[in-house]
Structures are given as C-alpha cells and as structure tokens.
Amino acid sequence: MSLSTHVLDTSRGCPAAGIAVRLERRDPDGSWTMLGELQIGADGRAKGEFDQPAVYRLTFGTGPYFTSLGQPAFFPEVTVAFRITDPTEHYHVPLLISPFGYSTYRGS
C-alpha cells in the first residue's frame, strides 16, 4: 500500500520544502505506532508505505518551516488522520498551508 503527500505554501505560491512529517498507525487499543518520518522534498512531495488497512495519521511540522521564513505559525503542526480500507489503492493526502490556516483533501 502506498501513500504520497504534497505540501504547498499558499502564502508564497510554492512547495513547502523541508517539512518533517511523522507517519503513524492507530492500534486496536487506540494507541499510535510510529511507522517512520518523511521529509518534504524540494518539489513539495514525499512518499511512504502502509503495512495494513487501518487508521493512519500524518503530522506535519509546520512551525519550524514558518519560523525559518521569519513568519509566525499559528498552527505549529498539522495532523491529518485518515482511514485506509483498500490495500490495492494508492492514497494521496495533499496539504495546503499558510501561516494562519490549512486545508487538505483526498487527492489522486
């Protein structure tokens, strides 16, 4: 099962390179298991893999990104939880960010 994400800084109109992203899976007892850490590349993209159908979450370290630009970050991190049900599909979770807001959706 594969995952990709794409982070765009809408306040600057460009990819948000350098953001660290944690990938975690929710266990049956409700706790979270860290599966790895991704790094958003110069093109604003990163890829990961899943090991089973479950609920997952991506946590994007947006605070350090905006701090490095000398901008305030109202949201120091953005967490997006989502459910994987079909192991044959590719899942794309884009994130649009600005210093004072964000949005996401299921991409293709």
C-alpha positions as protocol buffer text, in pm:
chain_id: "A"
residue {
  index: 1
  type: MET
  ca { x: 0 y: 0 z: 0 }
}
residue {
  index: 2
  type: SER
  ca { x: 143 y: 335 z: -94 }
}
residue {
  index: 3
  type: LEU
  ca { x: 97 y: 691 z: 22 }
}
residue {
  index: 4
  type: SER
  ca { x: 208 y: 1024 z: -113 }
}
residue {
  index: 5
  type: THR
  ca { x: 169 y: 1377 z: 15 }
}
residue {
  index: 6
  type: HIS
  ca { x: 229 y: 1717 z: -139 }
}
residue {
  index: 7
  type: VAL
  ca { x: 262 y: 2031 z: 71 }
}
residue {
  index: 8
  type: LEU
  ca { x: 211 y: 2371 z: -89 }
}
residue {
  index: 9
  type: ASP
  ca { x: 262 y: 2704 z: 85 }
}
residue {
  index: 10
  type: THR
  ca { x: -29 y: 2908 z: -49 }
}
residue {
  index: 11
  type: SER
  ca { x: 105 y: 3230 z: 107 }
}
residue {
  index: 12
  type: ARG
  ca { x: 417 y: 3206 z: -110 }
}
residue {
  index: 13
  type: GLY
  ca { x: 276 y: 3010 z: -403 }
}
residue {
  index: 14
  type: CYS
  ca { x: 540 y: 2737 z: -390 }
}
residue {
  index: 15
  type: PRO
  ca { x: 620 y: 2392 z: -244 }
}
residue {
  index: 16
  type: ALA
  ca { x: 688 y: 2383 z: 132 }
}
residue {
  index: 17
  type: ALA
  ca { x: 1023 y: 2203 z: 117 }
}
residue {
  index: 18
  type: GLY
  ca { x: 1191 y: 2071 z: 430 }
}
residue {
  index: 19
  type: ILE
  ca { x: 887 y: 1996 z: 646 }
}
residue {
  index: 20
  type: ALA
  ca { x: 925 y: 1685 z: 861 }
}
residue {
  index: 21
  type: VAL
  ca { x: 623 y: 1452 z: 855 }
}
residue {
  index: 22
  type: ARG
  ca { x: 552 y: 1167 z: 1100 }
}
residue {
  index: 23
  type: LEU
  ca { x: 354 y: 867 z: 973 }
}
residue {
  index: 24
  type: GLU
  ca { x: 167 y: 672 z: 1243 }
}
residue {
  index: 25
  type: ARG
  ca { x: -90 y: 389 z: 1260 }
}
residue {
  index: 26
  type: ARG
  ca { x: -365 y: 363 z: 1522 }
}
residue {
  index: 27
  type: ASP
  ca { x: -357 y: 29 z: 1701 }
}
residue {
  index: 28
  type: PRO
  ca { x: -667 y: -161 z: 1817 }
}
residue {
  index: 29
  type: ASP
  ca { x: -617 y: -29 z: 2172 }
}
residue {
  index: 30
  type: GLY
  ca { x: -626 y: 332 z: 2045 }
}
residue {
  index: 31
  type: SER
  ca { x: -255 y: 399 z: 2085 }
}
residue {
  index: 32
  type: TRP
  ca { x: -39 y: 515 z: 1792 }
}
residue {
  index: 33
  type: THR
  ca { x: 262 y: 333 z: 1645 }
}
residue {
  index: 34
  type: MET
  ca { x: 517 y: 543 z: 1462 }
}
residue {
  index: 35
  type: LEU
  ca { x: 597 y: 392 z: 1122 }
}
residue {
  index: 36
  type: GLY
  ca { x: 851 y: 646 z: 1011 }
}
residue {
  index: 37
  type: GLU
  ca { x: 936 y: 1002 z: 935 }
}
residue {
  index: 38
  type: LEU
  ca { x: 919 y: 1154 z: 590 }
}
residue {
  index: 39
  type: GLN
  ca { x: 1083 y: 1471 z: 464 }
}
residue {
  index: 40
  type: ILE
  ca { x: 908 y: 1701 z: 219 }
}
residue {
  index: 41
  type: GLY
  ca { x: 1143 y: 1742 z: -77 }
}
residue {
  index: 42
  type: ALA
  ca { x: 1223 y: 2047 z: -291 }
}
residue {
  index: 43
  type: ASP
  ca { x: 921 y: 1965 z: -509 }
}
residue {
  index: 44
  type: GLY
  ca { x: 694 y: 1964 z: -201 }
}
residue {
  index: 45
  type: ARG
  ca { x: 640 y: 1588 z: -215 }
}
residue {
  index: 46
  type: ALA
  ca { x: 710 y: 1281 z: -1 }
}
residue {
  index: 47
  type: LYS
  ca { x: 617 y: 912 z: -23 }
}
residue {
  index: 48
  type: GLY
  ca { x: 556 y: 640 z: 234 }
}
residue {
  index: 49
  type: GLU
  ca { x: 413 y: 293 z: 268 }
}
residue {
  index: 50
  type: PHE
  ca { x: 145 y: 126 z: 479 }
}
residue {
  index: 51
  type: ASP
  ca { x: 154 y: -222 z: 623 }
}
residue {
  index: 52
  type: GLN
  ca { x: -221 y: -293 z: 664 }
}
residue {
  index: 53
  type: PRO
  ca { x: -569 y: -141 z: 639 }
}
residue {
  index: 54
  type: ALA
  ca { x: -616 y: 83 z: 945 }
}
residue {
  index: 55
  type: VAL
  ca { x: -648 y: 445 z: 1056 }
}
residue {
  index: 56
  type: TYR
  ca { x: -329 y: 641 z: 994 }
}
residue {
  index: 57
  type: ARG
  ca { x: -217 y: 994 z: 1059 }
}
residue {
  index: 58
  type: LEU
  ca { x: 37 y: 1231 z: 916 }
}
residue {
  index: 59
  type: THR
  ca { x: 172 y: 1505 z: 1142 }
}
residue {
  index: 60
  type: PHE
  ca { x: 336 y: 1791 z: 954 }
}
residue {
  index: 61
  type: GLY
  ca { x: 590 y: 2009 z: 1139 }
}
residue {
  index: 62
  type: THR
  ca { x: 470 y: 2341 z: 1002 }
}
residue {
  index: 63
  type: GLY
  ca { x: 604 y: 2555 z: 1291 }
}
residue {
  index: 64
  type: PRO
  ca { x: 976 y: 2515 z: 1210 }
}
residue {
  index: 65
  type: TYR
  ca { x: 902 y: 2572 z: 841 }
}
residue {
  index: 66
  type: PHE
  ca { x: 735 y: 2910 z: 900 }
}
residue {
  index: 67
  type: THR
  ca { x: 989 y: 3008 z: 1167 }
}
residue {
  index: 68
  type: SER
  ca { x: 1267 y: 2950 z: 913 }
}
residue {
  index: 69
  type: LEU
  ca { x: 1090 y: 3203 z: 689 }
}
residue {
  index: 70
  type: GLY
  ca { x: 1059 y: 3458 z: 970 }
}
residue {
  index: 71
  type: GLN
  ca { x: 681 y: 3418 z: 980 }
}
residue {
  index: 72
  type: PRO
  ca { x: 455 y: 3338 z: 1275 }
}
residue {
  index: 73
  type: ALA
  ca { x: 294 y: 2995 z: 1274 }
}
residue {
  index: 74
  type: PHE
  ca { x: -45 y: 2987 z: 1443 }
}
residue {
  index: 75
  type: PHE
  ca { x: -54 y: 2610 z: 1382 }
}
residue {
  index: 76
  type: PRO
  ca { x: 285 y: 2469 z: 1491 }
}
residue {
  index: 77
  type: GLU
  ca { x: 184 y: 2135 z: 1348 }
}
residue {
  index: 78
  type: VAL
  ca { x: -95 y: 1994 z: 1138 }
}
residue {
  index: 79
  type: THR
  ca { x: -226 y: 1642 z: 1199 }
}
residue {
  index: 80
  type: VAL
  ca { x: -435 y: 1467 z: 935 }
}
residue {
  index: 81
  type: ALA
  ca { x: -595 y: 1133 z: 1026 }
}
residue {
  index: 82
  type: PHE
  ca { x: -741 y: 910 z: 754 }
}
residue {
  index: 83
  type: ARG
  ca { x: -866 y: 555 z: 701 }
}
residue {
  index: 84
  type: ILE
  ca { x: -706 y: 306 z: 462 }
}
residue {
  index: 85
  type: THR
  ca { x: -950 y: 35 z: 355 }
}
residue {
  index: 86
  type: ASP
  ca { x: -835 y: -93 z: 16 }
}
residue {
  index: 87
  type: PRO
  ca { x: -473 y: -215 z: 7 }
}
residue {
  index: 88
  type: THR
  ca { x: -468 y: -211 z: -375 }
}
residue {
  index: 89
  type: GLU
  ca { x: -521 y: 165 z: -398 }
}
residue {
  index: 90
  type: HIS
  ca { x: -270 y: 447 z: -384 }
}
residue {
  index: 91
  type: TYR
  ca { x: -356 y: 717 z: -130 }
}
residue {
  index: 92
  type: HIS
  ca { x: -258 y: 1082 z: -180 }
}
residue {
  index: 93
  type: VAL
  ca { x: -305 y: 1330 z: 106 }
}
residue {
  index: 94
  type: PRO
  ca { x: -217 y: 1686 z: -6 }
}
residue {
  index: 95
  type: LEU
  ca { x: -183 y: 1973 z: 239 }
}
residue {
  index: 96
  type: LEU
  ca { x: -220 y: 2343 z: 159 }
}
residue {
  index: 97
  type: ILE
  ca { x: -69 y: 2568 z: 427 }
}
residue {
  index: 98
  type: SER
  ca { x: -32 y: 2933 z: 519 }
}
residue {
  index: 99
  type: PRO
  ca { x: 83 y: 3088 z: 850 }
}
residue {
  index: 100
  type: PHE
  ca { x: -278 y: 3111 z: 974 }
}
residue {
  index: 101
  type: GLY
  ca { x: -460 y: 2824 z: 803 }
}
residue {
  index: 102
  type: TYR
  ca { x: -451 y: 2492 z: 623 }
}
residue {
  index: 103
  type: SER
  ca { x: -670 y: 2259 z: 420 }
}
residue {
  index: 104
  type: THR
  ca { x: -648 y: 1903 z: 297 }
}
residue {
  index: 105
  type: TYR
  ca { x: -841 y: 1654 z: 88 }
}
residue {
  index: 106
  type: ARG
  ca { x: -803 y: 1310 z: -66 }
}
residue {
  index: 107
  type: GLY
  ca { x: -610 y: 1356 z: -386 }
}
residue {
  index: 108
  type: SER
  ca { x: -537 y: 1117 z: -668 }
}
